[in-house]
Amino acid sequence: MKTLKSVFSKTIILSMATALILSACGKTESPKPSTSTDVKATATTETAKPVTLKFVTMGPGKQADSQEVWDEFNKKLATLLPNTKVEFEAVLSTEFANKWKLMAATSEPIDIAWTGYLLDYPGEVNKGSYVELDALVDKYAPEIKKEVPAWVLDRARVNGKLYAIPGYQQAVDSRPTMRVPKEFIDKGYIDPKVAQDTFYKYGPVSKESFAVIEGYLEKLKANNQLRKGFSPNVLWSMYNHNFITTLPNYILTGDYKDPKSLKVVNQFETDKEQLFIKTMTDWYAKGYIRKDILSLQNQRQDEGKPDGNIAWFHSMIGSIEDQSKAESTRWGFPVQVIPMEEKYVISALSDATNLAISRTSKNPERAMQLLNLLNTAKGKDLYNLLVWGIEGKHYKKISDNKIETIGYQGSGTADAKYGAFKYALGNTANSFETQADPTNFTQIWKDTNAGAVVSPLLGFKPNLDPIKTDLAQVQAVVKEYAGAPSALILESGAVPDSDAKYKEFMDKMKKAGSDKVTAELQKQVDEFLKTKK
């Protein structure tokens, strides 16, 4: 997410883990801004003593060649940051939340740690887990402010103060797109230009857009080519932006240019939600959605298969042509991507991936200097070594900035010899592009970020303590009736008498405290917007 809830998926979407307390050390004093000469002199003094930093990373975990790469990292680091070594602890993404809980409980000395979508980042900040960074950045990492846009840093601010360095990357929400086998376009079952124009005008979830999709489904059924039918999953999770919190889906609606019009609403109470449920129920009855969808462990199991779904949804980045080509290559048959929204959005849920300095760090100054290297061009080679490993062994060089990874594509896997998550280790603008990326991918996402609609809530971090119990109760109801983005219940269309079930769903949500949650979030949004004037 998240950014993407893509890259999501990522894009989007996102599940918050239980936040934990790290014992607090004394606050870092806020020095006056230094001149570049002062910074250089101070940095030289600070690096005079030998220091070993503990760095807890999130990703595929420790791999076969991890230690070899880390040894090379320390050799290279010695030339850039003398008298500094790093001891890495690589934690599997699926285990990170629990591991962080144990580290917090024992007040384990840690210098740098990943934080983001697997944790409650604002909650961690409020509990004192991380060092405030504004003064440290000014003194030891001024280059970060030159190379990472201010709005990116603002994403990691809580109550106006910086507590982590976000991974600079594609920052937009998932832009929903419909995928269809190109053979059905060639047969005239759907006109991608008409579909795209309709989606852009009326939005992904609207009577008009659903009418276009249903016309396509009717033709497929008439020609006995429905295969595994329509897959509703990802569309449901992507058609809203500006989620206030993921527990559950409270969103901001209104005109971004008119703060007075901005209202917090529960996504499940909207007209769009009711339209979605009614339409999917109708399509299920007509046979457009497979009858056993509720019994599937993975409701998306038939997406991208030659004999699978005849329409499915995901995000896109770059041009329609590039994304269609990438999808066709990925699935092994011609696929056409049809975008459903014209504009990208940079929304309020923006603390997906960051590097923080732990409150238990004994060397926050040196840790900040290392973060400076991982987030600026000065440390580009160091960063790429940590992400991609050793040339010739873990990747092949194709050109100056293009590589071909060995043993995996995209992000490294637990069974790869080596390969980390680039977004979890620093500034991805300095990353190599791989065979899994579109041509000029870095420039594409930079341009996409620059042209996106920016949420007025960028940097907003709600305090969930006053509604913690209510959120838990509401989330339990959501799980019972809505399921999850990858395991839909009501939105699957397969629930008998969905109108009655929806009413029951809303009644239980109200009793669980959904209105209290909405009111509290609206209050906090209004207070935040006053600070933006």
Short mmCIF file of C-alpha atoms in Angstrom, two decimals:
data_model
loop_
_atom_site.label_atom_id
_atom_site.label_comp_id
_atom_site.label_asym_id
_atom_site.label_seq_id
_atom_site.Cartn_x
_atom_site.Cartn_y
_atom_site.Cartn_z
CA MET A 1 0.00 0.00 0.00
CA LYS A 2 -0.75 -0.70 0.19
CA THR A 3 1.31 1.36 -2.41
CA LEU A 4 0.54 0.49 -4.26
CA LYS A 5 -2.44 -1.48 -2.51
CA SER A 6 -0.20 -2.91 -5.62
CA VAL A 7 1.99 -3.20 -5.89
CA PHE A 8 -0.02 -3.97 -4.20
CA SER A 9 -2.10 -4.51 -3.95
CA LYS A 10 -0.94 -3.07 -2.96
CA THR A 11 -1.79 -2.63 -3.17
CA ILE A 12 -3.78 -1.85 -1.03
CA ILE A 13 -4.53 -3.33 0.47
CA LEU A 14 -3.37 -3.79 4.40
CA SER A 15 -3.90 -5.38 7.77
CA MET A 16 -2.65 -3.64 10.92
CA ALA A 17 -0.90 -5.75 13.57
CA THR A 18 -1.02 -5.18 17.33
CA ALA A 19 1.22 -2.28 18.33
CA LEU A 20 3.77 -2.63 21.08
CA ILE A 21 5.78 -0.60 23.52
CA LEU A 22 9.52 -0.16 23.45
CA SER A 23 10.96 1.20 26.67
CA ALA A 24 11.93 4.84 26.33
CA CYS A 25 15.39 6.32 26.54
CA GLY A 26 15.95 10.04 26.88
CA LYS A 27 14.76 12.26 24.05
CA THR A 28 17.23 13.40 21.44
CA GLU A 29 18.01 17.07 21.90
CA SER A 30 17.11 19.35 19.02
CA PRO A 31 20.28 21.10 17.81
CA LYS A 32 20.23 24.26 15.75
CA PRO A 33 20.48 23.75 12.00
CA SER A 34 24.10 23.26 10.96
CA THR A 35 25.99 24.53 7.98
CA SER A 36 27.40 21.95 5.59
CA THR A 37 30.88 22.56 7.05
CA ASP A 38 29.58 22.00 10.58
CA VAL A 39 27.83 18.81 9.49
CA LYS A 40 30.99 17.45 7.88
CA ALA A 41 33.06 18.21 10.96
CA THR A 42 30.46 16.71 13.28
CA ALA A 43 30.07 13.61 11.12
CA THR A 44 33.84 13.06 11.22
CA THR A 45 33.79 13.31 15.00
CA GLU A 46 30.79 11.00 15.31
CA THR A 47 32.41 8.29 13.19
CA ALA A 48 35.66 8.27 15.14
CA LYS A 49 34.58 5.54 17.56
CA PRO A 50 33.87 1.98 16.38
CA VAL A 51 30.15 1.22 16.39
CA THR A 52 28.09 -1.84 15.51
CA LEU A 53 24.49 -1.07 14.56
CA LYS A 54 21.66 -3.58 14.94
CA PHE A 55 19.40 -3.44 11.87
CA VAL A 56 16.11 -5.41 11.87
CA THR A 57 14.80 -5.86 8.33
CA MET A 58 11.47 -7.13 7.00
CA GLY A 59 11.28 -9.34 3.93
CA PRO A 60 11.95 -12.92 2.86
CA GLY A 61 14.00 -13.67 5.98
CA LYS A 62 17.56 -14.92 6.17
CA GLN A 63 18.53 -16.66 2.93
CA ALA A 64 21.33 -19.01 1.91
CA ASP A 65 23.72 -16.21 0.95
CA SER A 66 22.54 -13.49 3.32
CA GLN A 67 25.64 -13.51 5.51
CA GLU A 68 27.94 -13.32 2.46
CA VAL A 69 26.05 -10.26 1.22
CA TRP A 70 26.05 -8.66 4.66
CA ASP A 71 29.82 -9.16 4.90
CA GLU A 72 30.26 -7.41 1.55
CA PHE A 73 27.93 -4.66 2.74
CA ASN A 74 30.14 -4.01 5.77
CA LYS A 75 33.25 -3.90 3.61
CA LYS A 76 31.70 -1.28 1.34
CA LEU A 77 30.24 0.59 4.33
CA ALA A 78 33.73 1.00 5.82
CA THR A 79 34.68 3.24 2.89
CA LEU A 80 31.58 5.41 3.26
CA LEU A 81 31.00 5.46 7.01
CA PRO A 82 34.27 4.56 8.78
CA ASN A 83 34.30 2.57 12.01
CA THR A 84 30.75 1.38 11.40
CA LYS A 85 29.53 -2.18 11.09
CA VAL A 86 25.98 -3.48 10.80
CA GLU A 87 24.57 -6.61 12.36
CA PHE A 88 21.47 -7.60 10.41
CA GLU A 89 18.49 -9.58 11.58
CA ALA A 90 16.27 -10.52 8.65
CA VAL A 91 12.70 -11.31 9.71
CA LEU A 92 10.07 -12.93 7.50
CA SER A 93 7.24 -10.56 6.66
CA THR A 94 4.73 -13.11 7.98
CA GLU A 95 6.54 -13.21 11.33
CA PHE A 96 7.53 -9.57 11.69
CA ALA A 97 4.65 -8.35 13.86
CA ASN A 98 5.12 -11.10 16.44
CA LYS A 99 8.90 -10.72 16.36
CA TRP A 100 8.62 -7.00 16.96
CA LYS A 101 6.34 -7.72 19.91
CA LEU A 102 8.98 -9.92 21.52
CA MET A 103 11.73 -7.40 20.87
CA ALA A 104 9.63 -4.68 22.42
CA ALA A 105 8.78 -6.75 25.47
CA THR A 106 12.47 -7.35 26.21
CA SER A 107 13.60 -3.80 25.29
CA GLU A 108 16.12 -5.34 22.91
CA PRO A 109 18.80 -2.85 21.82
CA ILE A 110 18.02 -2.05 18.18
CA ASP A 111 19.32 0.84 16.12
CA ILE A 112 17.36 0.70 12.86
CA ALA A 113 14.10 -1.20 12.30
CA TRP A 114 11.59 -1.46 9.51
CA THR A 115 8.11 -0.23 10.36
CA GLY A 116 4.97 0.06 8.29
CA TYR A 117 1.93 -1.82 7.11
CA LEU A 118 2.43 -4.84 9.36
CA LEU A 119 2.37 -2.66 12.47
CA ASP A 120 0.29 0.20 13.82
CA TYR A 121 2.90 2.83 13.01
CA PRO A 122 1.14 5.81 14.67
CA GLY A 123 0.42 3.63 17.69
CA GLU A 124 4.10 2.69 17.92
CA VAL A 125 5.05 6.35 17.75
CA ASN A 126 2.58 7.30 20.47
CA LYS A 127 3.99 4.56 22.69
CA GLY A 128 7.54 5.86 22.32
CA SER A 129 8.96 3.12 20.13
CA TYR A 130 10.93 5.40 17.81
CA VAL A 131 13.26 8.39 18.08
CA GLU A 132 12.06 11.74 16.71
CA LEU A 133 14.18 12.40 13.63
CA ASP A 134 13.83 16.05 12.59
CA ALA A 135 16.94 17.25 14.43
CA LEU A 136 18.95 14.17 13.45
CA VAL A 137 18.08 14.62 9.77
CA ASP A 138 19.09 18.29 9.87
CA LYS A 139 22.43 17.48 11.49
CA TYR A 140 23.47 14.11 10.07
CA ALA A 141 21.41 13.56 6.91
CA PRO A 142 20.66 16.88 5.20
CA GLU A 143 20.98 15.19 1.79
CA ILE A 144 17.76 13.30 2.45
CA LYS A 145 15.81 16.55 2.31
CA LYS A 146 17.39 17.33 -1.04
CA GLU A 147 16.73 13.96 -2.67
CA VAL A 148 13.46 12.80 -1.07
CA PRO A 149 10.46 15.09 -1.68
CA ALA A 150 9.10 16.85 1.41
CA TRP A 151 5.64 15.33 0.91
CA VAL A 152 7.19 11.85 1.15
CA LEU A 153 8.75 12.67 4.52
CA ASP A 154 5.44 14.17 5.65
CA ARG A 155 3.84 10.76 5.25
CA ALA A 156 5.79 9.54 8.29
CA ARG A 157 4.97 12.51 10.49
CA VAL A 158 2.82 12.06 13.57
CA ASN A 159 1.55 15.22 15.22
CA GLY A 160 3.82 17.16 12.90
CA LYS A 161 7.03 15.36 13.91
CA LEU A 162 9.11 12.94 11.83
CA TYR A 163 9.68 9.47 13.30
CA ALA A 164 10.82 7.45 10.28
CA ILE A 165 12.22 7.80 6.78
CA PRO A 166 9.64 6.48 4.30
CA GLY A 167 10.77 4.28 1.46
CA TYR A 168 10.51 6.63 -1.53
CA GLN A 169 8.63 4.64 -4.13
CA GLN A 170 5.45 4.51 -6.16
CA ALA A 171 3.11 6.21 -3.71
CA VAL A 172 -0.25 6.17 -5.42
CA ASP A 173 -3.24 4.04 -4.51
CA SER A 174 -4.07 1.06 -6.63
CA ARG A 175 -5.61 2.29 -9.88
CA PRO A 176 -8.22 -0.36 -10.66
CA THR A 177 -8.16 -2.00 -14.06
CA MET A 178 -10.14 -4.82 -15.59
CA ARG A 179 -8.26 -7.64 -17.29
CA VAL A 180 -9.90 -9.63 -20.11
CA PRO A 181 -8.54 -12.23 -22.52
CA LYS A 182 -7.78 -10.34 -25.72
CA GLU A 183 -9.47 -12.99 -27.85
CA PHE A 184 -12.86 -11.78 -26.56
CA ILE A 185 -12.06 -8.23 -27.61
CA ASP A 186 -11.09 -9.51 -31.05
CA LYS A 187 -14.45 -11.29 -31.22
CA GLY A 188 -16.27 -8.06 -30.43
CA TYR A 189 -17.68 -9.12 -27.06
CA ILE A 190 -16.47 -5.89 -25.43
CA ASP A 191 -15.13 -2.61 -26.84
CA PRO A 192 -12.22 -1.51 -24.59
CA LYS A 193 -12.52 2.14 -25.67
CA VAL A 194 -16.23 2.33 -24.83
CA ALA A 195 -15.61 0.50 -21.54
CA GLN A 196 -12.75 2.80 -20.59
CA ASP A 197 -14.70 5.97 -21.39
CA THR A 198 -17.64 4.73 -19.31
CA PHE A 199 -15.44 3.76 -16.38
CA TYR A 200 -13.70 7.15 -16.44
CA LYS A 201 -16.97 9.07 -16.55
CA TYR A 202 -18.99 7.13 -13.99
CA GLY A 203 -16.39 5.33 -11.88
CA PRO A 204 -15.60 1.62 -11.43
CA VAL A 205 -18.71 0.97 -9.33
CA SER A 206 -21.75 2.52 -10.98
CA LYS A 207 -24.87 1.38 -12.82
CA GLU A 208 -23.38 2.58 -16.10
CA SER A 209 -20.08 0.75 -15.66
CA PHE A 210 -21.77 -2.43 -14.51
CA ALA A 211 -24.05 -2.27 -17.56
CA VAL A 212 -20.98 -2.30 -19.83
CA ILE A 213 -19.50 -5.28 -18.01
CA GLU A 214 -22.82 -7.14 -18.01
CA GLY A 215 -23.14 -6.67 -21.76
CA TYR A 216 -19.80 -8.46 -22.07
CA LEU A 217 -20.92 -11.26 -19.76
CA GLU A 218 -24.20 -11.74 -21.63
CA LYS A 219 -22.33 -12.24 -24.93
CA LEU A 220 -19.95 -14.72 -23.36
CA LYS A 221 -22.82 -16.73 -21.90
CA ALA A 222 -24.71 -16.68 -25.19
CA ASN A 223 -21.61 -18.12 -26.89
CA ASN A 224 -20.97 -20.67 -24.12
CA GLN A 225 -17.62 -19.07 -23.25
CA LEU A 226 -18.06 -17.97 -19.64
CA ARG A 227 -15.33 -20.38 -18.48
CA LYS A 228 -14.84 -19.76 -14.71
CA GLY A 229 -16.83 -16.54 -14.87
CA PHE A 230 -16.40 -13.09 -13.35
CA SER A 231 -14.02 -12.50 -10.39
CA PRO A 232 -15.27 -9.64 -8.16
CA ASN A 233 -12.55 -9.71 -5.51
CA VAL A 234 -9.98 -7.01 -6.18
CA LEU A 235 -12.45 -4.52 -7.64
CA TRP A 236 -14.26 -4.43 -4.32
CA SER A 237 -11.07 -3.53 -2.43
CA MET A 238 -9.91 -0.85 -4.89
CA TYR A 239 -12.88 1.30 -5.81
CA ASN A 240 -12.53 3.60 -2.79
CA HIS A 241 -9.66 5.86 -1.85
CA ASN A 242 -8.76 7.79 1.28
CA PHE A 243 -9.18 5.05 3.80
CA ILE A 244 -8.89 6.63 7.24
CA THR A 245 -8.10 3.36 8.97
CA THR A 246 -8.09 -0.24 7.83
CA LEU A 247 -10.08 -1.40 10.88
CA PRO A 248 -12.52 -1.43 9.20
CA ASN A 249 -12.89 0.61 6.01
CA TYR A 250 -13.70 4.16 7.00
CA ILE A 251 -13.16 6.50 4.07
CA LEU A 252 -13.09 10.22 3.35
CA THR A 253 -15.58 11.56 0.80
CA GLY A 254 -16.11 14.99 -0.70
CA ASP A 255 -14.25 17.57 -2.78
CA TYR A 256 -10.57 17.66 -1.86
CA LYS A 257 -10.47 21.39 -2.68
CA ASP A 258 -13.29 22.15 -0.24
CA PRO A 259 -12.36 21.02 3.30
CA LYS A 260 -15.88 21.72 4.56
CA SER A 261 -17.24 19.04 2.23
CA LEU A 262 -14.95 16.28 3.51
CA LYS A 263 -16.85 13.67 5.47
CA VAL A 264 -15.82 10.41 7.08
CA VAL A 265 -18.17 7.57 6.20
CA ASN A 266 -18.23 3.84 6.71
CA GLN A 267 -17.65 2.28 3.30
CA PHE A 268 -20.14 -0.49 4.04
CA GLU A 269 -22.95 2.05 4.53
CA THR A 270 -22.51 3.75 1.15
CA ASP A 271 -24.78 3.56 -1.88
CA LYS A 272 -21.85 2.08 -3.82
CA GLU A 273 -21.60 -0.81 -1.39
CA GLN A 274 -25.31 -1.57 -1.74
CA LEU A 275 -25.07 -1.36 -5.53
CA PHE A 276 -22.07 -3.68 -5.52
CA ILE A 277 -23.85 -6.30 -3.41
CA LYS A 278 -27.08 -6.12 -5.43
CA THR A 279 -25.21 -6.40 -8.73
CA MET A 280 -23.02 -9.31 -7.65
CA THR A 281 -26.10 -11.11 -6.26
CA ASP A 282 -27.84 -10.65 -9.61
CA TRP A 283 -24.80 -11.82 -11.56
CA TYR A 284 -24.40 -14.87 -9.33
CA ALA A 285 -28.03 -15.81 -10.01
CA LYS A 286 -27.43 -15.43 -13.76
CA GLY A 287 -24.41 -17.72 -13.62
CA TYR A 288 -21.75 -15.09 -14.26
CA ILE A 289 -20.03 -15.89 -10.93
CA ARG A 290 -19.08 -19.48 -10.16
CA LYS A 291 -21.53 -21.25 -7.84
CA ASP A 292 -18.89 -22.60 -5.44
CA ILE A 293 -17.15 -19.27 -4.79
CA LEU A 294 -17.83 -19.35 -1.04
CA SER A 295 -16.25 -22.78 -0.68
CA LEU A 296 -12.99 -21.79 -2.39
CA GLN A 297 -9.97 -21.33 -0.14
CA ASN A 298 -8.66 -18.86 -2.72
CA GLN A 299 -11.47 -17.08 -4.55
CA ARG A 300 -8.92 -15.69 -7.01
CA GLN A 301 -7.47 -19.06 -7.99
CA ASP A 302 -8.69 -18.87 -11.59
CA GLU A 303 -7.46 -15.39 -12.45
CA GLY A 304 -4.95 -15.34 -15.28
CA LYS A 305 -5.57 -18.91 -16.42
CA PRO A 306 -6.34 -19.65 -20.08
CA ASP A 307 -9.48 -21.55 -19.03
CA GLY A 308 -10.12 -19.42 -15.95
CA ASN A 309 -11.86 -16.11 -15.25
CA ILE A 310 -13.06 -14.07 -18.19
CA ALA A 311 -12.69 -10.80 -16.24
CA TRP A 312 -10.62 -10.01 -13.19
CA PHE A 313 -9.15 -6.91 -11.60
CA HIS A 314 -5.86 -5.52 -10.41
CA SER A 315 -3.82 -2.33 -10.37
CA MET A 316 -1.65 -0.81 -13.07
CA ILE A 317 1.34 1.46 -13.42
CA GLY A 318 2.62 3.08 -16.58
CA SER A 319 0.92 2.82 -19.95
CA ILE A 320 -1.97 0.54 -20.88
CA GLU A 321 0.21 -1.00 -23.57
CA ASP A 322 3.07 -1.79 -21.17
CA GLN A 323 0.73 -3.24 -18.55
CA SER A 324 -1.11 -5.35 -21.13
CA LYS A 325 2.20 -6.66 -22.43
CA ALA A 326 3.38 -7.46 -18.91
CA GLU A 327 0.14 -9.31 -18.13
CA SER A 328 0.31 -11.28 -21.37
CA THR A 329 3.89 -12.29 -20.62
CA ARG A 330 3.01 -13.21 -17.07
CA TRP A 331 0.05 -15.43 -17.93
CA GLY A 332 1.21 -16.87 -21.22
CA PHE A 333 -1.71 -15.70 -23.39
CA PRO A 334 -2.82 -12.30 -24.76
CA VAL A 335 -4.46 -10.15 -22.06
CA GLN A 336 -5.94 -6.67 -22.49
CA VAL A 337 -5.92 -4.22 -19.57
CA ILE A 338 -8.80 -1.72 -19.41
CA PRO A 339 -8.24 1.10 -16.88
CA MET A 340 -11.21 2.09 -14.73
CA GLU A 341 -9.97 5.40 -13.30
CA GLU A 342 -8.24 8.22 -15.14
CA LYS A 343 -6.37 9.76 -12.20
CA TYR A 344 -4.06 8.25 -9.66
CA VAL A 345 -4.57 9.20 -6.01
CA ILE A 346 -2.06 9.59 -3.20
CA SER A 347 -4.23 8.90 -0.17
CA ALA A 348 -4.09 9.28 3.58
CA LEU A 349 -2.98 5.71 4.31
CA SER A 350 0.60 6.50 3.54
CA ASP A 351 2.90 4.98 6.15
CA ALA A 352 3.26 1.66 4.36
CA THR A 353 7.02 1.19 4.57
CA ASN A 354 9.63 3.09 6.53
CA LEU A 355 12.90 2.81 8.41
CA ALA A 356 12.94 4.12 11.97
CA ILE A 357 15.54 4.51 14.70
CA SER A 358 14.49 2.57 17.74
CA ARG A 359 14.19 4.33 21.09
CA THR A 360 16.54 1.63 22.44
CA SER A 361 19.32 2.68 20.04
CA LYS A 362 22.61 3.58 21.73
CA ASN A 363 23.90 5.22 18.54
CA PRO A 364 21.07 7.23 16.92
CA GLU A 365 23.54 9.65 15.30
CA ARG A 366 25.41 6.87 13.47
CA ALA A 367 22.13 5.18 12.61
CA MET A 368 20.93 8.41 11.00
CA GLN A 369 24.11 8.58 8.93
CA LEU A 370 23.45 5.05 7.66
CA LEU A 371 19.86 5.98 6.81
CA ASN A 372 21.26 8.91 4.86
CA LEU A 373 23.32 6.52 2.73
CA LEU A 374 20.41 4.16 2.10
CA ASN A 375 18.20 7.04 0.97
CA THR A 376 20.52 9.15 -1.19
CA ALA A 377 22.61 8.78 -4.33
CA LYS A 378 25.80 8.76 -2.25
CA GLY A 379 24.88 5.29 -0.99
CA LYS A 380 23.27 3.96 -4.18
CA ASP A 381 25.77 1.09 -4.64
CA LEU A 382 25.49 0.18 -0.96
CA TYR A 383 21.69 0.13 -1.16
CA ASN A 384 21.65 -2.01 -4.32
CA LEU A 385 24.08 -4.47 -2.75
CA LEU A 386 21.76 -4.86 0.25
CA VAL A 387 18.68 -5.28 -1.95
CA TRP A 388 19.93 -7.35 -4.88
CA GLY A 389 23.12 -9.01 -3.62
CA ILE A 390 26.34 -9.66 -5.53
CA GLU A 391 26.62 -9.18 -9.28
CA GLY A 392 27.18 -12.42 -11.17
CA LYS A 393 25.93 -14.51 -8.29
CA HIS A 394 22.51 -13.06 -7.47
CA TYR A 395 21.85 -11.00 -10.58
CA LYS A 396 23.16 -10.37 -14.08
CA LYS A 397 23.82 -6.83 -15.25
CA ILE A 398 21.92 -5.98 -18.44
CA SER A 399 22.76 -2.28 -18.58
CA ASP A 400 23.85 0.43 -16.17
CA ASN A 401 20.54 0.43 -14.33
CA LYS A 402 18.90 -2.82 -15.49
CA ILE A 403 19.50 -6.26 -14.02
CA GLU A 404 18.11 -9.75 -14.34
CA THR A 405 17.59 -11.41 -10.97
CA ILE A 406 18.61 -15.04 -10.60
CA GLY A 407 16.16 -17.55 -9.16
CA TYR A 408 13.14 -15.25 -8.79
CA GLN A 409 11.38 -12.24 -10.30
CA GLY A 410 10.23 -9.08 -8.57
CA SER A 411 11.03 -9.32 -4.86
CA GLY A 412 13.27 -11.98 -3.36
CA THR A 413 11.74 -15.14 -1.93
CA ALA A 414 12.69 -17.24 1.08
CA ASP A 415 14.13 -19.97 -1.14
CA ALA A 416 16.17 -17.59 -3.32
CA LYS A 417 19.93 -17.49 -2.71
CA TYR A 418 19.54 -13.79 -2.01
CA GLY A 419 17.15 -10.96 -2.79
CA ALA A 420 15.47 -8.51 -0.41
CA PHE A 421 12.42 -6.22 -0.62
CA LYS A 422 13.67 -2.97 -2.17
CA TYR A 423 10.89 -0.85 -0.69
CA ALA A 424 11.81 -1.97 2.84
CA LEU A 425 15.44 -0.83 2.72
CA GLY A 426 15.49 2.75 1.49
CA ASN A 427 14.99 4.98 -1.52
CA THR A 428 13.82 2.87 -4.46
CA ALA A 429 14.62 5.72 -6.85
CA ASN A 430 18.21 4.49 -6.49
CA SER A 431 17.30 0.87 -7.18
CA PHE A 432 18.21 -1.16 -10.22
CA GLU A 433 15.27 -1.99 -12.46
CA THR A 434 14.74 -5.70 -13.13
CA GLN A 435 13.33 -7.88 -15.86
CA ALA A 436 9.99 -7.74 -14.01
CA ASP A 437 9.75 -3.95 -14.39
CA PRO A 438 8.43 -1.99 -17.37
CA THR A 439 11.04 -0.02 -19.31
CA ASN A 440 12.03 3.17 -17.47
CA PHE A 441 9.96 2.08 -14.48
CA THR A 442 11.60 4.49 -12.03
CA GLN A 443 10.81 7.51 -14.16
CA ILE A 444 7.29 6.18 -14.74
CA TRP A 445 6.46 6.03 -11.04
CA LYS A 446 8.10 9.37 -10.35
CA ASP A 447 5.96 10.96 -13.06
CA THR A 448 2.90 9.11 -11.77
CA ASN A 449 3.48 10.44 -8.25
CA ALA A 450 3.94 13.97 -9.60
CA GLY A 451 0.66 13.86 -11.55
CA ALA A 452 -1.50 12.23 -8.88
CA VAL A 453 -4.33 13.81 -6.93
CA VAL A 454 -3.01 14.27 -3.39
CA SER A 455 -5.30 13.65 -0.44
CA PRO A 456 -5.79 16.61 1.88
CA LEU A 457 -5.26 14.12 4.71
CA LEU A 458 -1.69 13.27 3.70
CA GLY A 459 0.17 12.90 6.97
CA PHE A 460 -2.99 12.42 9.03
CA LYS A 461 -2.58 9.74 11.68
CA PRO A 462 -5.73 9.04 13.70
CA ASN A 463 -5.54 8.30 17.38
CA LEU A 464 -7.51 5.07 17.70
CA ASP A 465 -7.27 4.76 21.49
CA PRO A 466 -10.68 6.38 22.18
CA ILE A 467 -12.40 3.92 19.83
CA LYS A 468 -10.19 0.86 20.16
CA THR A 469 -12.91 -1.32 21.66
CA ASP A 470 -15.53 -0.13 19.17
CA LEU A 471 -13.21 -0.80 16.23
CA ALA A 472 -12.56 -4.34 17.42
CA GLN A 473 -16.29 -4.98 17.77
CA VAL A 474 -17.07 -3.50 14.35
CA GLN A 475 -14.25 -5.46 12.73
CA ALA A 476 -15.67 -8.70 14.13
CA VAL A 477 -19.00 -7.90 12.46
CA VAL A 478 -17.26 -7.01 9.19
CA LYS A 479 -15.43 -10.32 9.20
CA GLU A 480 -18.70 -12.19 9.73
CA TYR A 481 -20.66 -10.54 6.92
CA ALA A 482 -18.10 -9.13 4.47
CA GLY A 483 -15.18 -11.49 4.94
CA ALA A 484 -11.97 -10.05 3.51
CA PRO A 485 -10.87 -8.56 0.17
CA SER A 486 -9.64 -11.98 -0.95
CA ALA A 487 -12.50 -13.93 0.64
CA LEU A 488 -15.70 -12.02 0.00
CA ILE A 489 -18.99 -13.07 1.57
CA LEU A 490 -21.86 -10.64 0.88
CA GLU A 491 -19.93 -9.06 -1.99
CA SER A 492 -19.40 -12.45 -3.63
CA GLY A 493 -23.08 -12.47 -4.66
CA ALA A 494 -23.54 -15.99 -3.29
CA VAL A 495 -25.48 -15.11 -0.10
CA PRO A 496 -29.21 -15.92 -0.32
CA ASP A 497 -31.54 -13.00 0.44
CA SER A 498 -28.69 -10.50 0.42
CA ASP A 499 -31.04 -7.58 1.15
CA ALA A 500 -32.04 -9.07 4.49
CA LYS A 501 -28.44 -10.03 5.25
CA TYR A 502 -27.24 -6.53 4.44
CA LYS A 503 -29.82 -5.00 6.79
CA GLU A 504 -28.75 -7.44 9.49
CA PHE A 505 -25.12 -6.47 8.79
CA MET A 506 -25.87 -2.76 9.22
CA ASP A 507 -27.88 -3.31 12.41
CA LYS A 508 -25.04 -5.26 14.00
CA MET A 509 -22.50 -2.65 12.89
CA LYS A 510 -24.51 0.10 14.59
CA LYS A 511 -24.78 -1.91 17.80
CA ALA A 512 -21.04 -2.61 17.67
CA GLY A 513 -20.29 1.12 17.66
CA SER A 514 -19.76 2.09 14.02
CA ASP A 515 -21.42 5.50 14.47
CA LYS A 516 -19.16 6.30 17.41
CA VAL A 517 -16.12 5.42 15.29
CA THR A 518 -17.31 7.64 12.44
CA ALA A 519 -17.93 10.58 14.79
CA GLU A 520 -14.54 10.30 16.47
CA LEU A 521 -12.69 10.04 13.17
CA GLN A 522 -14.63 13.02 11.78
CA LYS A 523 -13.66 15.04 14.85
CA GLN A 524 -9.98 14.20 14.35
CA VAL A 525 -10.12 14.92 10.61
CA ASP A 526 -11.67 18.34 11.26
CA GLU A 527 -8.97 19.15 13.80
CA PHE A 528 -6.24 18.03 11.41
CA LEU A 529 -7.61 20.10 8.52
CA LYS A 530 -7.51 23.22 10.71
CA THR A 531 -3.72 22.82 10.91
CA LYS A 532 -3.44 22.78 7.11
CA LYS A 533 -4.83 26.29 6.61
#
